[in-house]
mmCIF file of C-alpha atoms in Angstrom:
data_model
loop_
_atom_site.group_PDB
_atom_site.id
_atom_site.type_symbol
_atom_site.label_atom_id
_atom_site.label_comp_id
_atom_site.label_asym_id
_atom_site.label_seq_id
_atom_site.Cartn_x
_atom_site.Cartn_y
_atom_site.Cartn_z
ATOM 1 C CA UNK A 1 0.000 0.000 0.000
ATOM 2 C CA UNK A 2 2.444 2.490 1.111
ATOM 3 C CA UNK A 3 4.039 1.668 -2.238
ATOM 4 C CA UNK A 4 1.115 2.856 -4.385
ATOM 5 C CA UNK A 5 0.806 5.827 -2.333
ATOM 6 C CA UNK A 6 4.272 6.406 -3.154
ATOM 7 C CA UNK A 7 3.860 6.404 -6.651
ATOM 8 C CA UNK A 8 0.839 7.878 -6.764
ATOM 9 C CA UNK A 9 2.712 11.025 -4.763
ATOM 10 C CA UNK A 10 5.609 10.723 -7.413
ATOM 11 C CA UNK A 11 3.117 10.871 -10.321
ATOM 12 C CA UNK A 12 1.632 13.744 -9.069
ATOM 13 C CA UNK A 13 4.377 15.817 -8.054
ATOM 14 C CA UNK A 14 6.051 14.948 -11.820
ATOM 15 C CA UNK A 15 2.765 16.534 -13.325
ATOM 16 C CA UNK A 16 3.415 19.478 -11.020
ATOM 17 C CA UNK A 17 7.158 20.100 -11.937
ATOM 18 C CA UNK A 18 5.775 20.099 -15.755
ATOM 19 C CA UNK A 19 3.262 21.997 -15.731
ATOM 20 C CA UNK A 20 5.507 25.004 -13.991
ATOM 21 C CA UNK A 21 7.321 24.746 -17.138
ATOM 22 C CA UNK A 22 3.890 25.350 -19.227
ATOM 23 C CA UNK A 23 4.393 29.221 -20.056
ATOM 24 C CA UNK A 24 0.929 28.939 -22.006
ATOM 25 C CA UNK A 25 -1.007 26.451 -22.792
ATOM 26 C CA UNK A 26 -3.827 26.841 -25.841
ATOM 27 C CA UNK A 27 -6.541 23.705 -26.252
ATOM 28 C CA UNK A 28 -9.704 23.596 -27.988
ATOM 29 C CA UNK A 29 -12.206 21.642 -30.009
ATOM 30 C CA UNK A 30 -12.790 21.824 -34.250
ATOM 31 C CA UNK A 31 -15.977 21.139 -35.295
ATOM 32 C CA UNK A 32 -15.575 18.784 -38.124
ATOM 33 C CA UNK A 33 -11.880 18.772 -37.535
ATOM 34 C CA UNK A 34 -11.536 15.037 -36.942
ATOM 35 C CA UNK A 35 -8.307 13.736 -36.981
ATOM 36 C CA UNK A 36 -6.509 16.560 -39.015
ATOM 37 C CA UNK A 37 -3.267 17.860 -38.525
ATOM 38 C CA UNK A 38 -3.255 21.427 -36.993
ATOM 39 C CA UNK A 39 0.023 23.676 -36.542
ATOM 40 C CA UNK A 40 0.946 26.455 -34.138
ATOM 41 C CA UNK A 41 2.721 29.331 -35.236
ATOM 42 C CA UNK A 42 4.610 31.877 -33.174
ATOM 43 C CA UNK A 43 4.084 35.303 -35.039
ATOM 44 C CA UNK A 44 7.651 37.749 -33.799
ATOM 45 C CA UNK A 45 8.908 40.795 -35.163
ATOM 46 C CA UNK A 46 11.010 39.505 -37.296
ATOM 47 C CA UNK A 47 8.139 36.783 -39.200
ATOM 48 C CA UNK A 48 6.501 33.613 -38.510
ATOM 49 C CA UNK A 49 7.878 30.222 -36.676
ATOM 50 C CA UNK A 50 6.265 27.283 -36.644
ATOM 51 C CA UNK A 51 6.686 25.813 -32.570
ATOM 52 C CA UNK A 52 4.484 22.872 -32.484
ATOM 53 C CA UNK A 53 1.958 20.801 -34.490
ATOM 54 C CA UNK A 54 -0.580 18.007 -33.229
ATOM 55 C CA UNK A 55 -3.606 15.483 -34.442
ATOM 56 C CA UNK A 56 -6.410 16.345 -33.470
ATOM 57 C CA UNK A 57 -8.661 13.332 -31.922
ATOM 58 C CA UNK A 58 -12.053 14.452 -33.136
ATOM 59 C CA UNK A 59 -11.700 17.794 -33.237
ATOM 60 C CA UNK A 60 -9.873 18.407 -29.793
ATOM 61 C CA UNK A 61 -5.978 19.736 -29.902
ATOM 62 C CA UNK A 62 -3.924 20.847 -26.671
ATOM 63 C CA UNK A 63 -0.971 22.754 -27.210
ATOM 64 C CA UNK A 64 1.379 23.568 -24.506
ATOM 65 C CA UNK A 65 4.570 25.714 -24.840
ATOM 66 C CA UNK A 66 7.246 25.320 -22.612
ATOM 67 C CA UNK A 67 9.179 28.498 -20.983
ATOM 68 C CA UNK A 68 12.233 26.190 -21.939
ATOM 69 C CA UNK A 69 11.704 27.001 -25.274
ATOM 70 C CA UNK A 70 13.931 30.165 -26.023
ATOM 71 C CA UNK A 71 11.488 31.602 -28.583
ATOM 72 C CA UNK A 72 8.455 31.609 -25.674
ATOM 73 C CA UNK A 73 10.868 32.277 -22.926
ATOM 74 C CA UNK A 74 12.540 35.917 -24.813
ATOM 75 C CA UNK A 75 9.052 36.701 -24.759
ATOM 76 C CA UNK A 76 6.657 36.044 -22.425
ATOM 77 C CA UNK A 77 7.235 38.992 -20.000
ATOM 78 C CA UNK A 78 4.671 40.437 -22.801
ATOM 79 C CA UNK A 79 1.579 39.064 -24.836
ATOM 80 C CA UNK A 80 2.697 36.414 -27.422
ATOM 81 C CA UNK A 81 0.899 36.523 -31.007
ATOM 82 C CA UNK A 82 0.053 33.048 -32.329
ATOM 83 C CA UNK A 83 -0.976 31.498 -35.595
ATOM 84 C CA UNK A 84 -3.262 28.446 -35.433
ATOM 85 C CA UNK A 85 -3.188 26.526 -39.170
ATOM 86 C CA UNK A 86 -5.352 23.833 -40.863
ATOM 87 C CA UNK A 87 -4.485 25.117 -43.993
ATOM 88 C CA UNK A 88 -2.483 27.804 -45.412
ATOM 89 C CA UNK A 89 -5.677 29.830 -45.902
ATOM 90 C CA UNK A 90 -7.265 28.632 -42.944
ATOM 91 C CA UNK A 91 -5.969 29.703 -40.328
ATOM 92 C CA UNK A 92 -6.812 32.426 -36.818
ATOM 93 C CA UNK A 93 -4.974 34.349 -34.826
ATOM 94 C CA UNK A 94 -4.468 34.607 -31.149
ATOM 95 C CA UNK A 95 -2.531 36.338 -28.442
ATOM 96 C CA UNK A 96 -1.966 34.848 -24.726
ATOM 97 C CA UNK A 97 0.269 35.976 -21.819
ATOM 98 C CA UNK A 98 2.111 33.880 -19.665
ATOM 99 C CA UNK A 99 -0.021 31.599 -17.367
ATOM 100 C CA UNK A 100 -3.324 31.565 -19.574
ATOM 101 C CA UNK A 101 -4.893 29.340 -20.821
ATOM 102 C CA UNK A 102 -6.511 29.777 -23.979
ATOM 103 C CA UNK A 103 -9.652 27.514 -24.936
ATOM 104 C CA UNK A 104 -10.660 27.838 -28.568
ATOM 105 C CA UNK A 105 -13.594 26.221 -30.591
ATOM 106 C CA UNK A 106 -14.200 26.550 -33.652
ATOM 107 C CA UNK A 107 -15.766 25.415 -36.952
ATOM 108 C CA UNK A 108 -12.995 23.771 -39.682
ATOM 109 C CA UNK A 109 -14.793 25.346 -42.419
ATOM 110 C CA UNK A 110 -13.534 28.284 -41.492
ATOM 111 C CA UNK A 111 -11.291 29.426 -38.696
ATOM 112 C CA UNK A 112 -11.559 32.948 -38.434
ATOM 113 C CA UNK A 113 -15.072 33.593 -38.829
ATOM 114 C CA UNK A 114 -16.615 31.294 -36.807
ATOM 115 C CA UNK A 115 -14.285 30.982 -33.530
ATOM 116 C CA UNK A 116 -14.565 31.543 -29.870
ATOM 117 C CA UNK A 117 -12.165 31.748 -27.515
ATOM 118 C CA UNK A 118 -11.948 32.321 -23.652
ATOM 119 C CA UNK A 119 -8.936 32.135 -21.061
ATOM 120 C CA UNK A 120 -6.868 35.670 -21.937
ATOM 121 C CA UNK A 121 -7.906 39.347 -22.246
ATOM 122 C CA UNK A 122 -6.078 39.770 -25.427
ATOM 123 C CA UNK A 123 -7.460 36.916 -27.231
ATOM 124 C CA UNK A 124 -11.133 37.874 -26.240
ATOM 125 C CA UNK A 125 -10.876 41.275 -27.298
ATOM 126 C CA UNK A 126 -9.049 40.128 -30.937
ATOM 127 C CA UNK A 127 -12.200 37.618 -31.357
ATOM 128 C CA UNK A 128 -14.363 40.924 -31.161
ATOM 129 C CA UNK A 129 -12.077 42.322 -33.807
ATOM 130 C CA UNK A 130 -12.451 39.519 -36.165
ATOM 131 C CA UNK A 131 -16.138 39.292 -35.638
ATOM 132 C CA UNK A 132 -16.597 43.087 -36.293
ATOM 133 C CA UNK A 133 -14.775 42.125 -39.481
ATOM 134 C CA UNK A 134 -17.231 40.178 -40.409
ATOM 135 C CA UNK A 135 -19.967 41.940 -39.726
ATOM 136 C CA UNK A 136 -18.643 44.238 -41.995
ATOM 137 C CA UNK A 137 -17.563 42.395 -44.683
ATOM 138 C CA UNK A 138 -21.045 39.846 -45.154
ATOM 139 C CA UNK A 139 -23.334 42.458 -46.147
ATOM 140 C CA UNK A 140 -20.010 44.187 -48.101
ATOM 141 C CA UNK A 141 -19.889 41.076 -49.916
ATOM 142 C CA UNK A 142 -23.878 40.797 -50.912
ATOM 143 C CA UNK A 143 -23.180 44.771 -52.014
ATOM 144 C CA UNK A 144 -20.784 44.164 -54.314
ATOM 145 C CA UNK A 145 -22.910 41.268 -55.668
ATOM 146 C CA UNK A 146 -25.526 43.638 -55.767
ATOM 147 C CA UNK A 147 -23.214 45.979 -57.727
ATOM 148 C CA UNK A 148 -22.015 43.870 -60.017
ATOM 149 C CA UNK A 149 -25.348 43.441 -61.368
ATOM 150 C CA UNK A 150 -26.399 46.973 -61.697
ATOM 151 C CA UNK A 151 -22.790 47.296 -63.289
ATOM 152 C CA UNK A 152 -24.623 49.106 -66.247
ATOM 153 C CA UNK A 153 -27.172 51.106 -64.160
ATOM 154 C CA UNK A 154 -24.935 54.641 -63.017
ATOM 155 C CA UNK A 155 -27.854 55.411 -60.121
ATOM 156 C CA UNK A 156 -28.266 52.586 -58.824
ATOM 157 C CA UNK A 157 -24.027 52.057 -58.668
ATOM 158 C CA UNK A 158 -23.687 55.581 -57.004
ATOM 159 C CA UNK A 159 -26.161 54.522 -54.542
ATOM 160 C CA UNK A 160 -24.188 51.691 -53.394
ATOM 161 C CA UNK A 161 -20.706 53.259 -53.566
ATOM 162 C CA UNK A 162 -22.616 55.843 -50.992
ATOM 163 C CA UNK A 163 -23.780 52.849 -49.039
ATOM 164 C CA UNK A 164 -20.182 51.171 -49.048
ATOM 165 C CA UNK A 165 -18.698 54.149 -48.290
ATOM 166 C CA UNK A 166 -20.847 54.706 -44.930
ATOM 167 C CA UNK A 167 -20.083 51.469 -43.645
ATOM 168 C CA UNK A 168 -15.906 52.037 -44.253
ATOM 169 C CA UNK A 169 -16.938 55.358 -41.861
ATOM 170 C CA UNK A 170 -18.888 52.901 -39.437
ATOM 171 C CA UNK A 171 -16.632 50.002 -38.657
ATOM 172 C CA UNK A 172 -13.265 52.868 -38.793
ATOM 173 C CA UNK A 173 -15.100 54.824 -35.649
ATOM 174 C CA UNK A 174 -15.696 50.922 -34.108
ATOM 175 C CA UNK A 175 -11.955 50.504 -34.774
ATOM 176 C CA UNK A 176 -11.465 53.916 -33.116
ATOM 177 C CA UNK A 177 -13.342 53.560 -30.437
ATOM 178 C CA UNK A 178 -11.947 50.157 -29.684
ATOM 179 C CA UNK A 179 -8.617 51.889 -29.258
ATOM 180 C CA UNK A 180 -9.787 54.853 -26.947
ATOM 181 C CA UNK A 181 -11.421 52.120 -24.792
ATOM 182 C CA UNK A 182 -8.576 49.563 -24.595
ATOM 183 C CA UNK A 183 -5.310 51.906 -24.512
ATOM 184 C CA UNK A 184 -3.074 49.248 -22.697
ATOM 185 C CA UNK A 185 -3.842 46.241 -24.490
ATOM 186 C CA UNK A 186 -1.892 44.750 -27.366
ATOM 187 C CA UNK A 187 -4.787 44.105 -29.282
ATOM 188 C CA UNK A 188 -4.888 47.937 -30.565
ATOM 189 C CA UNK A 189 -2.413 47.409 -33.088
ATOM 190 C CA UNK A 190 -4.779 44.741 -34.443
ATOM 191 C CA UNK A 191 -7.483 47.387 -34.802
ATOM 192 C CA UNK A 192 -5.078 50.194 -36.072
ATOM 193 C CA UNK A 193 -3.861 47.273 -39.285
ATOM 194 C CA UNK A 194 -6.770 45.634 -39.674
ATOM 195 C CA UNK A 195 -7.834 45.358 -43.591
ATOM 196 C CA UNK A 196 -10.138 43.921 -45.870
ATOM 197 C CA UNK A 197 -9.457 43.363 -49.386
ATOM 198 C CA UNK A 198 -6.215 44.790 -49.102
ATOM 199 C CA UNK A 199 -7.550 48.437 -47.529
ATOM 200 C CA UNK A 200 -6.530 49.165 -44.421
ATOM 201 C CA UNK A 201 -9.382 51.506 -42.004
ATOM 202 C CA UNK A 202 -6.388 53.463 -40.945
ATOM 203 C CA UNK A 203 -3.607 55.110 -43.152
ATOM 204 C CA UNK A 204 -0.653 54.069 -41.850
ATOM 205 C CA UNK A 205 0.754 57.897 -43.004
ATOM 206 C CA UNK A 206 -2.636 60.279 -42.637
ATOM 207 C CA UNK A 207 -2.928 58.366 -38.999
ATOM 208 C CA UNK A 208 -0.105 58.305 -37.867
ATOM 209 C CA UNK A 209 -1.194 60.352 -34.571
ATOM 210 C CA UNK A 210 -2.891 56.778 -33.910
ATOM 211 C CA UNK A 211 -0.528 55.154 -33.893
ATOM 212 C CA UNK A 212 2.309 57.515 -32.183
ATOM 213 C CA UNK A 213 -0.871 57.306 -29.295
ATOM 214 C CA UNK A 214 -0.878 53.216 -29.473
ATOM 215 C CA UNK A 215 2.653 53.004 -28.807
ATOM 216 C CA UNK A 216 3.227 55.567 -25.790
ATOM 217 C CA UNK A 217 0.283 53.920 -24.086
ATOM 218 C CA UNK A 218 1.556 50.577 -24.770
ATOM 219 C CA UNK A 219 5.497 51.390 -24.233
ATOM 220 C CA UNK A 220 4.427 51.982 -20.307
ATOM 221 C CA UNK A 221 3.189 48.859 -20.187
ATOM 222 C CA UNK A 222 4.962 46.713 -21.963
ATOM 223 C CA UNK A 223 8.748 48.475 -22.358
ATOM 224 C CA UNK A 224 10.144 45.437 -23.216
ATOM 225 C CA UNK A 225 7.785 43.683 -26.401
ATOM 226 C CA UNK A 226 9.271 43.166 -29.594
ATOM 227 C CA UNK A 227 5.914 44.258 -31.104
ATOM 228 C CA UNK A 228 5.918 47.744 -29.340
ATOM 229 C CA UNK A 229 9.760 48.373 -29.961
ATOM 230 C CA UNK A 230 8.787 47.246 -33.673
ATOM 231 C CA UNK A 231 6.125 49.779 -34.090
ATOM 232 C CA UNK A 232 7.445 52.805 -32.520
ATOM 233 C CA UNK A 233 10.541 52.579 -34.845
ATOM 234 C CA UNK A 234 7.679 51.865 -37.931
ATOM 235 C CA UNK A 235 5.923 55.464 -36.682
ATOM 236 C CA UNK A 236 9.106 56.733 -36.558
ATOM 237 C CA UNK A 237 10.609 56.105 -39.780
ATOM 238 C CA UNK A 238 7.160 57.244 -41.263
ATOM 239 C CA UNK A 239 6.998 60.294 -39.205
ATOM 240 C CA UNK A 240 10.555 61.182 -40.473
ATOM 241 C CA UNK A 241 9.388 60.416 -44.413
ATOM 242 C CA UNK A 242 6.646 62.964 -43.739
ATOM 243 C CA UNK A 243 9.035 65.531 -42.753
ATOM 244 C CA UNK A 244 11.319 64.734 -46.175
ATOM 245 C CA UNK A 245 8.267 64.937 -48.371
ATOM 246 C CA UNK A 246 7.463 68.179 -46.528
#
């Protein structure tokens, strides 16, 4: 008996000991997802690096990185950026601090637009970004379906260029509003770049106040991030083009 107990203790306390090392640990469940592959991507200034990949068992994946790992451990005295993959165009991204756990579900049909996550204030508030995406770009989609057929009719087109044009005002003051409510949280600079078809909602040059606002907020916070050492030298290089061009 005192055996068992003994290895039950040993068990435990080895479970312990590992888990310390878990800097952050991101599980979830695909609908659909079955037994497919699914990769995790670390997203640093510098690119993309893939850090781990697993098979899902219907639909379920569990991910969890290490502080051992020199790529997490350089980093995780700020929010991390992450990549999850099924595919090369379906993937969604995610940001976690050190000591959360992120739990994610999802359809596999497609990542982005039908995910939810809990476990980490970043990630929550970059799931309402991507869901005011697409709330903006559905009925965008069904206008320009609309437009297309009225291709040859110049009313009815400059009726819905008016329409698209109020809803690029609409979701640009959600973006803006997002930032003047979350001022210390990483997820800004996913509302100051955020794009659709290849348009960003802010110009990186025309807004550059924004952005010279994200990262003194930010730089109190988190001095040491890659991401906000990476940005204030962006708005600084563009500030000092503006002044050549002047």
């Amino acid at each position: 008996m005192k055996k068992v107990l003994l290895l039950v203790v040993f068990a435990i306390s080895l479970v312990a000991c590992t888990d310390r090392n878990v800097s952050v640990k991101i599980s979830g469940d695909i609908q659909d997802g079955g037994n497919k592959k699914i990769r995790l991507a670390l997203i640093t200034a510098n690119g993309m690096d893939i850090i781990d990949s697993t098979t899902m068992h219907n639909g379920h994946f569990e991910f969890k990185l290490s502080s051992e790992n020199e790529l997490i451990k350089e980093r995780e005295n700020s929010p991390m950026m992450f990549q999850l993959f099924l595919t090369e165009e379906n993937s969604l991204a995610t940001m976690a601090k050190k000591g959360e756990h992120l739990k994610i579900t999802a359809n596999a049909d497609d990542l982005t637009r039908t995910y939810h996550v809990s476990g980490g204030e970043e990630a929550v508030l970059m799931q309402q970004l991507d869901s005011a995406l697409t709330a903006f770009v559905i009925p965008t989609e069904k206008l320009y379906e609309t437009y297309q057929k009225n291709v040859d009719n110049d009313s009815a087109r400059a009726e819905i260029e008016a329409q698209y044009v109020e809803m690029l005002k609409h979701h640009r003051a959600y973006l803006q509003q997002f930032i003047d409510n979350h001022p210390n949280n990483m997820a800004c600079y996913i509302a100051f770049y955020q794009s659709y078809n290849r348009r960003n909602f802010f110009d990186p040059y025309l807004d550059l106040d924004v952005l010279k606002r994200i990262n003194a907020n930010l730089s109190k916070v988190y001095p040491e991030s890659e991401y906000v050492k990476t940005m204030t030298h962006v708005a600084e290089m563009m500030e000092r083009r503006t002044q050549e061009n002047e």
